């Protein structure tokens, strides 16, 4: 059972462009995490959002948790080649439920 | 401080063979997890452990067994490998269940079952 759907699945953009990745579910989570994974490595935690409506900023990355704690978004401003990777959201409810992933490529 | 390590990094098995994947963490974490990652599917939880001597089933446990005899080690076993078990396997650990507590992942084991 895939509880979390991410969109888009693939994204290829030019350096300097902005983008938004979405993570949607019909389930309510106690918190939601975003990870970035580079080829050949394990995921690395970027942020945890806990409160419905919460917005967190990490340099050029902005994370938002939906009011109902069922969905989240990740917005990247002025993307750079170093942002390339697989972005995964994970809903937390007793255990972790990972999304399907968004593969981002930023072209120099 | 190595964090989470996984052995082996890559393995090829024939259908029906068995093998054990080893995960070790040196952070004294209570919780450990085994995930598999397949294209377009994200990470799916196979089994997890909330402490030494305990194990529990995750989302996709069939065909796998686990053991947590020592706090720092979490073993994943495939008794009779099938091609459907071709995947990348990740181990993770974390200290507790507090909100926001980070999961630390190992580098992964790539398994190919022919």
PDB file of C-alpha atoms in Angstrom:
ATOM      1  CA  UNK A   1       0.000   0.000   0.000  1.00  0.00           C
ATOM      2  CA  UNK A   2       1.552   3.263  -1.150  1.00  0.00           C
ATOM      3  CA  UNK A   3       0.292   5.892   1.230  1.00  0.00           C
ATOM      4  CA  UNK A   4       2.231   8.822  -0.186  1.00  0.00           C
ATOM      5  CA  UNK A   5       2.246   9.954  -3.799  1.00  0.00           C
ATOM      6  CA  UNK A   6       4.823  12.399  -5.069  1.00  0.00           C
ATOM      7  CA  UNK A   7       4.626  14.529  -8.188  1.00  0.00           C
ATOM      8  CA  UNK A   8       6.189  14.974 -10.539  1.00  0.00           C
ATOM      9  CA  UNK A   9       8.087  11.692 -10.734  1.00  0.00           C
ATOM     10  CA  UNK A  10      10.804  13.226 -12.916  1.00  0.00           C
ATOM     11  CA  UNK A  11      11.839  16.850 -13.303  1.00  0.00           C
ATOM     12  CA  UNK A  12      14.580  18.308 -15.492  1.00  0.00           C
ATOM     13  CA  UNK A  13      15.157  22.049 -15.320  1.00  0.00           C
ATOM     14  CA  UNK A  14      17.764  24.657 -16.163  1.00  0.00           C
ATOM     15  CA  UNK A  15      19.982  26.181 -13.495  1.00  0.00           C
ATOM     16  CA  UNK A  16      18.326  29.237 -11.972  1.00  0.00           C
ATOM     17  CA  UNK A  17      14.733  28.061 -12.418  1.00  0.00           C
ATOM     18  CA  UNK A  18      12.299  27.523  -9.565  1.00  0.00           C
ATOM     19  CA  UNK A  19      10.429  24.291  -8.914  1.00  0.00           C
ATOM     20  CA  UNK A  20       7.907  22.707  -6.576  1.00  0.00           C
ATOM     21  CA  UNK A  21       7.570  19.051  -5.613  1.00  0.00           C
ATOM     22  CA  UNK A  22       4.374  17.746  -4.077  1.00  0.00           C
ATOM     23  CA  UNK A  23       3.733  14.955  -1.600  1.00  0.00           C
ATOM     24  CA  UNK A  24       0.101  13.911  -1.164  1.00  0.00           C
ATOM     25  CA  UNK A  25      -1.735  11.384   0.965  1.00  0.00           C
ATOM     26  CA  UNK A  26      -5.211  10.541   2.169  1.00  0.00           C
ATOM     27  CA  UNK A  27      -3.742   9.686   5.572  1.00  0.00           C
ATOM     28  CA  UNK A  28      -2.928  12.003   8.452  1.00  0.00           C
ATOM     29  CA  UNK A  29       0.609  11.898   9.778  1.00  0.00           C
ATOM     30  CA  UNK A  30       2.066  13.061  13.078  1.00  0.00           C
ATOM     31  CA  UNK A  31       4.955  14.609  11.169  1.00  0.00           C
ATOM     32  CA  UNK A  32       6.474  14.564   7.724  1.00  0.00           C
ATOM     33  CA  UNK A  33      10.081  14.454   6.664  1.00  0.00           C
ATOM     34  CA  UNK A  34      11.880  15.299   3.433  1.00  0.00           C
ATOM     35  CA  UNK A  35      15.051  13.476   2.360  1.00  0.00           C
ATOM     36  CA  UNK A  36      17.491  13.880  -0.514  1.00  0.00           C
ATOM     37  CA  UNK A  37      19.263  10.876  -1.948  1.00  0.00           C
ATOM     38  CA  UNK A  38      22.249  10.965  -4.272  1.00  0.00           C
ATOM     39  CA  UNK A  39      23.181   8.054  -6.563  1.00  0.00           C
ATOM     40  CA  UNK A  40      24.795   5.157  -4.714  1.00  0.00           C
ATOM     41  CA  UNK A  41      24.026   6.573  -1.291  1.00  0.00           C
ATOM     42  CA  UNK A  42      21.325   6.381   1.335  1.00  0.00           C
ATOM     43  CA  UNK A  43      18.767   9.168   1.880  1.00  0.00           C
ATOM     44  CA  UNK A  44      19.782  12.114   4.038  1.00  0.00           C
ATOM     45  CA  UNK A  45      17.238  14.016   6.105  1.00  0.00           C
ATOM     46  CA  UNK A  46      16.607  17.619   5.032  1.00  0.00           C
ATOM     47  CA  UNK A  47      13.793  18.694   7.334  1.00  0.00           C
ATOM     48  CA  UNK A  48      10.953  17.564   9.588  1.00  0.00           C
ATOM     49  CA  UNK A  49       7.624  19.426   9.687  1.00  0.00           C
ATOM     50  CA  UNK A  50       5.271  18.773  12.548  1.00  0.00           C
ATOM     51  CA  UNK A  51       2.469  21.326  12.783  1.00  0.00           C
ATOM     52  CA  UNK A  52      -0.311  21.688  10.214  1.00  0.00           C
ATOM     53  CA  UNK A  53       0.399  24.787   8.101  1.00  0.00           C
ATOM     54  CA  UNK A  54       4.033  24.896   9.183  1.00  0.00           C
ATOM     55  CA  UNK A  55       6.561  26.439   6.806  1.00  0.00           C
ATOM     56  CA  UNK A  56      10.292  25.832   7.171  1.00  0.00           C
ATOM     57  CA  UNK A  57      13.067  27.395   5.146  1.00  0.00           C
ATOM     58  CA  UNK A  58      16.483  25.891   4.559  1.00  0.00           C
ATOM     59  CA  UNK A  59      18.473  28.373   2.452  1.00  0.00           C
ATOM     60  CA  UNK A  60      16.843  28.126  -1.010  1.00  0.00           C
ATOM     61  CA  UNK A  61      14.492  25.286   0.019  1.00  0.00           C
ATOM     62  CA  UNK A  62      11.044  25.988   1.461  1.00  0.00           C
ATOM     63  CA  UNK A  63       8.994  23.184   2.995  1.00  0.00           C
ATOM     64  CA  UNK A  64       5.311  23.401   3.827  1.00  0.00           C
ATOM     65  CA  UNK A  65       3.068  20.992   5.720  1.00  0.00           C
ATOM     66  CA  UNK A  66      -0.599  21.041   4.788  1.00  0.00           C
ATOM     67  CA  UNK A  67      -3.149  22.318   7.290  1.00  0.00           C
ATOM     68  CA  UNK A  68      -4.670  18.841   7.627  1.00  0.00           C
ATOM     69  CA  UNK A  69      -1.212  17.193   7.931  1.00  0.00           C
ATOM     70  CA  UNK A  70      -1.911  15.012   4.889  1.00  0.00           C
ATOM     71  CA  UNK A  71       0.279  16.703   2.297  1.00  0.00           C
ATOM     72  CA  UNK A  72       3.458  18.685   1.896  1.00  0.00           C
ATOM     73  CA  UNK A  73       5.422  20.602  -0.690  1.00  0.00           C
ATOM     74  CA  UNK A  74       9.052  21.395  -1.319  1.00  0.00           C
ATOM     75  CA  UNK A  75       9.894  24.556  -3.245  1.00  0.00           C
ATOM     76  CA  UNK A  76      13.405  25.234  -4.528  1.00  0.00           C
ATOM     77  CA  UNK A  77      14.327  28.742  -5.587  1.00  0.00           C
ATOM     78  CA  UNK A  78      17.030  29.324  -8.197  1.00  0.00           C
ATOM     79  CA  UNK A  79      17.952  25.668  -8.546  1.00  0.00           C
ATOM     80  CA  UNK A  80      21.622  24.736  -8.822  1.00  0.00           C
ATOM     81  CA  UNK A  81      23.291  21.609 -10.236  1.00  0.00           C
ATOM     82  CA  UNK A  82      24.115  20.585  -6.668  1.00  0.00           C
ATOM     83  CA  UNK A  83      20.372  20.203  -6.026  1.00  0.00           C
ATOM     84  CA  UNK A  84      20.275  17.240  -8.407  1.00  0.00           C
ATOM     85  CA  UNK A  85      19.069  14.091  -6.699  1.00  0.00           C
ATOM     86  CA  UNK A  86      16.087  12.021  -5.635  1.00  0.00           C
ATOM     87  CA  UNK A  87      13.763  13.803  -3.221  1.00  0.00           C
ATOM     88  CA  UNK A  88      11.687  11.629  -0.927  1.00  0.00           C
ATOM     89  CA  UNK A  89       8.964  12.580   1.493  1.00  0.00           C
ATOM     90  CA  UNK A  90       8.164  10.331   4.446  1.00  0.00           C
ATOM     91  CA  UNK A  91       5.070  10.438   6.602  1.00  0.00           C
ATOM     92  CA  UNK A  92       5.529   9.402  10.192  1.00  0.00           C
ATOM     93  CA  UNK A  93       2.806   7.419  11.959  1.00  0.00           C
ATOM     94  CA  UNK A  94       4.324   4.828  14.286  1.00  0.00           C
ATOM     95  CA  UNK A  95       6.649   3.927  11.436  1.00  0.00           C
ATOM     96  CA  UNK A  96       7.890   5.703   8.339  1.00  0.00           C
ATOM     97  CA  UNK A  97       5.944   5.647   5.067  1.00  0.00           C
ATOM     98  CA  UNK A  98       7.984   6.886   2.141  1.00  0.00           C
ATOM     99  CA  UNK A  99       6.685   8.572  -0.964  1.00  0.00           C
ATOM    100  CA  UNK A 100       7.359   7.397  -4.501  1.00  0.00           C
ATOM    101  CA  UNK A 101      10.164   9.935  -5.008  1.00  0.00           C
ATOM    102  CA  UNK A 102      10.911  12.825  -7.378  1.00  0.00           C
ATOM    103  CA  UNK A 103      14.069  12.626  -9.453  1.00  0.00           C
ATOM    104  CA  UNK A 104      15.397  16.142 -10.051  1.00  0.00           C
ATOM    105  CA  UNK A 105      18.063  17.020 -12.600  1.00  0.00           C
ATOM    106  CA  UNK A 106      19.358  20.584 -12.734  1.00  0.00           C
ATOM    107  CA  UNK A 107      21.173  21.313 -15.986  1.00  0.00           C
ATOM    108  CA  UNK A 108      24.027  23.842 -15.827  1.00  0.00           C
TER     109      UNK A 108
ATOM    110  CA  UNK B   1      32.465   7.093  14.025  1.00  0.00           C
ATOM    111  CA  UNK B   2      31.262   5.147  10.976  1.00  0.00           C
ATOM    112  CA  UNK B   3      27.503   5.667  11.437  1.00  0.00           C
ATOM    113  CA  UNK B   4      25.548   2.949   9.635  1.00  0.00           C
ATOM    114  CA  UNK B   5      27.458   0.400   7.574  1.00  0.00           C
ATOM    115  CA  UNK B   6      26.114  -2.378   5.359  1.00  0.00           C
ATOM    116  CA  UNK B   7      27.744  -5.571   4.145  1.00  0.00           C
ATOM    117  CA  UNK B   8      28.017  -6.552   1.319  1.00  0.00           C
ATOM    118  CA  UNK B   9      27.738  -3.616  -1.070  1.00  0.00           C
ATOM    119  CA  UNK B  10      26.733  -5.769  -4.022  1.00  0.00           C
ATOM    120  CA  UNK B  11      25.697  -9.385  -4.480  1.00  0.00           C
ATOM    121  CA  UNK B  12      24.440 -11.626  -7.248  1.00  0.00           C
ATOM    122  CA  UNK B  13      22.356 -14.666  -6.298  1.00  0.00           C
ATOM    123  CA  UNK B  14      20.725 -17.464  -8.206  1.00  0.00           C
ATOM    124  CA  UNK B  15      17.054 -18.213  -7.581  1.00  0.00           C
ATOM    125  CA  UNK B  16      16.705 -20.380  -4.491  1.00  0.00           C
ATOM    126  CA  UNK B  17      20.006 -19.402  -2.883  1.00  0.00           C
ATOM    127  CA  UNK B  18      20.104 -17.873   0.574  1.00  0.00           C
ATOM    128  CA  UNK B  19      22.057 -14.974   1.982  1.00  0.00           C
ATOM    129  CA  UNK B  20      22.277 -12.611   4.933  1.00  0.00           C
ATOM    130  CA  UNK B  21      22.707  -8.864   4.774  1.00  0.00           C
ATOM    131  CA  UNK B  22      24.438  -7.274   7.737  1.00  0.00           C
ATOM    132  CA  UNK B  23      23.747  -3.813   9.103  1.00  0.00           C
ATOM    133  CA  UNK B  24      25.864  -2.316  11.865  1.00  0.00           C
ATOM    134  CA  UNK B  25      25.526   1.026  13.666  1.00  0.00           C
ATOM    135  CA  UNK B  26      27.881   2.580  16.200  1.00  0.00           C
ATOM    136  CA  UNK B  27      25.553   5.303  17.496  1.00  0.00           C
ATOM    137  CA  UNK B  28      23.923   3.209  20.241  1.00  0.00           C
ATOM    138  CA  UNK B  29      20.537   3.613  18.553  1.00  0.00           C
ATOM    139  CA  UNK B  30      17.556   1.622  19.771  1.00  0.00           C
ATOM    140  CA  UNK B  31      15.582   1.552  16.519  1.00  0.00           C
ATOM    141  CA  UNK B  32      16.765  -0.147  13.344  1.00  0.00           C
ATOM    142  CA  UNK B  33      15.024  -0.639  10.015  1.00  0.00           C
ATOM    143  CA  UNK B  34      15.389  -2.570   6.777  1.00  0.00           C
ATOM    144  CA  UNK B  35      13.940  -1.038   3.595  1.00  0.00           C
ATOM    145  CA  UNK B  36      13.960  -2.014  -0.037  1.00  0.00           C
ATOM    146  CA  UNK B  37      14.014   0.569  -2.809  1.00  0.00           C
ATOM    147  CA  UNK B  38      12.621  -0.123  -6.260  1.00  0.00           C
ATOM    148  CA  UNK B  39      12.195   2.306  -9.169  1.00  0.00           C
ATOM    149  CA  UNK B  40       9.032   4.371  -8.856  1.00  0.00           C
ATOM    150  CA  UNK B  41       8.188   2.811  -5.481  1.00  0.00           C
ATOM    151  CA  UNK B  42      10.217   4.865  -3.048  1.00  0.00           C
ATOM    152  CA  UNK B  43      11.387   3.026   0.066  1.00  0.00           C
ATOM    153  CA  UNK B  44       9.257   0.253   1.550  1.00  0.00           C
ATOM    154  CA  UNK B  45       9.748  -1.038   5.069  1.00  0.00           C
ATOM    155  CA  UNK B  46      10.529  -4.752   5.313  1.00  0.00           C
ATOM    156  CA  UNK B  47      11.140  -5.305   9.024  1.00  0.00           C
ATOM    157  CA  UNK B  48      12.164  -3.176  11.951  1.00  0.00           C
ATOM    158  CA  UNK B  49      13.382  -3.475  15.531  1.00  0.00           C
ATOM    159  CA  UNK B  50      12.710  -1.268  18.534  1.00  0.00           C
ATOM    160  CA  UNK B  51      15.510  -2.746  20.602  1.00  0.00           C
ATOM    161  CA  UNK B  52      17.857  -5.654  21.126  1.00  0.00           C
ATOM    162  CA  UNK B  53      16.024  -8.963  20.861  1.00  0.00           C
ATOM    163  CA  UNK B  54      12.896  -7.482  19.255  1.00  0.00           C
ATOM    164  CA  UNK B  55      11.702  -7.515  15.652  1.00  0.00           C
ATOM    165  CA  UNK B  56       8.475  -6.569  13.885  1.00  0.00           C
ATOM    166  CA  UNK B  57       7.027  -6.799  10.388  1.00  0.00           C
ATOM    167  CA  UNK B  58       6.821  -3.808   8.131  1.00  0.00           C
ATOM    168  CA  UNK B  59       4.939  -3.242   4.891  1.00  0.00           C
ATOM    169  CA  UNK B  60       6.599  -5.981   2.764  1.00  0.00           C
ATOM    170  CA  UNK B  61       7.957  -8.728   5.086  1.00  0.00           C
ATOM    171  CA  UNK B  62       7.233 -11.849   2.997  1.00  0.00           C
ATOM    172  CA  UNK B  63      10.333 -13.793   1.975  1.00  0.00           C
ATOM    173  CA  UNK B  64      12.559 -12.105   4.549  1.00  0.00           C
ATOM    174  CA  UNK B  65      13.580 -12.800   8.126  1.00  0.00           C
ATOM    175  CA  UNK B  66      15.508 -10.626  10.561  1.00  0.00           C
ATOM    176  CA  UNK B  67      17.376 -10.905  13.825  1.00  0.00           C
ATOM    177  CA  UNK B  68      18.633  -8.357  16.364  1.00  0.00           C
ATOM    178  CA  UNK B  69      20.808 -10.370  18.734  1.00  0.00           C
ATOM    179  CA  UNK B  70      23.064  -7.408  19.485  1.00  0.00           C
ATOM    180  CA  UNK B  71      21.963  -3.799  19.770  1.00  0.00           C
ATOM    181  CA  UNK B  72      24.400  -2.623  17.146  1.00  0.00           C
ATOM    182  CA  UNK B  73      23.581  -5.241  14.508  1.00  0.00           C
ATOM    183  CA  UNK B  74      20.451  -5.938  12.478  1.00  0.00           C
ATOM    184  CA  UNK B  75      20.550  -8.879  10.068  1.00  0.00           C
ATOM    185  CA  UNK B  76      18.261  -9.400   7.081  1.00  0.00           C
ATOM    186  CA  UNK B  77      17.984 -12.919   5.709  1.00  0.00           C
ATOM    187  CA  UNK B  78      16.671 -14.272   2.440  1.00  0.00           C
ATOM    188  CA  UNK B  79      16.066 -18.007   2.828  1.00  0.00           C
ATOM    189  CA  UNK B  80      15.241 -18.746  -0.827  1.00  0.00           C
ATOM    190  CA  UNK B  81      15.922 -15.796  -3.095  1.00  0.00           C
ATOM    191  CA  UNK B  82      13.497 -14.937  -5.903  1.00  0.00           C
ATOM    192  CA  UNK B  83      13.942 -12.552  -8.864  1.00  0.00           C
ATOM    193  CA  UNK B  84      11.280 -10.303  -7.296  1.00  0.00           C
ATOM    194  CA  UNK B  85      13.753  -9.641  -4.495  1.00  0.00           C
ATOM    195  CA  UNK B  86      16.157  -7.913  -6.860  1.00  0.00           C
ATOM    196  CA  UNK B  87      16.402  -4.486  -5.298  1.00  0.00           C
ATOM    197  CA  UNK B  88      18.549  -2.051  -3.373  1.00  0.00           C
ATOM    198  CA  UNK B  89      18.347  -2.682   0.366  1.00  0.00           C
ATOM    199  CA  UNK B  90      18.868   0.083   2.891  1.00  0.00           C
ATOM    200  CA  UNK B  91      19.335  -0.179   6.602  1.00  0.00           C
ATOM    201  CA  UNK B  92      18.593   2.760   8.889  1.00  0.00           C
ATOM    202  CA  UNK B  93      18.772   3.496  12.581  1.00  0.00           C
ATOM    203  CA  UNK B  94      17.573   6.182  14.968  1.00  0.00           C
ATOM    204  CA  UNK B  95      17.817   6.893  18.656  1.00  0.00           C
ATOM    205  CA  UNK B  96      14.153   6.999  19.671  1.00  0.00           C
ATOM    206  CA  UNK B  97      10.630   7.828  18.595  1.00  0.00           C
ATOM    207  CA  UNK B  98      10.699  11.524  19.366  1.00  0.00           C
ATOM    208  CA  UNK B  99       9.167  13.722  16.694  1.00  0.00           C
ATOM    209  CA  UNK B 100      11.869  14.930  14.356  1.00  0.00           C
ATOM    210  CA  UNK B 101      14.411  12.314  15.343  1.00  0.00           C
ATOM    211  CA  UNK B 102      16.595  11.604  12.357  1.00  0.00           C
ATOM    212  CA  UNK B 103      16.881   8.278  10.618  1.00  0.00           C
ATOM    213  CA  UNK B 104      20.453   7.604   9.552  1.00  0.00           C
ATOM    214  CA  UNK B 105      20.785   5.432   6.478  1.00  0.00           C
ATOM    215  CA  UNK B 106      23.542   3.122   5.360  1.00  0.00           C
ATOM    216  CA  UNK B 107      24.947   3.230   1.809  1.00  0.00           C
ATOM    217  CA  UNK B 108      22.805   0.347   0.581  1.00  0.00           C
ATOM    218  CA  UNK B 109      23.275  -3.195  -0.714  1.00  0.00           C
ATOM    219  CA  UNK B 110      22.480  -3.891  -4.350  1.00  0.00           C
ATOM    220  CA  UNK B 111      21.095  -7.385  -4.804  1.00  0.00           C
ATOM    221  CA  UNK B 112      20.518  -9.060  -8.143  1.00  0.00           C
ATOM    222  CA  UNK B 113      18.659 -12.378  -8.192  1.00  0.00           C
ATOM    223  CA  UNK B 114      18.933 -14.296 -11.447  1.00  0.00           C
TER     224      UNK B 114
END
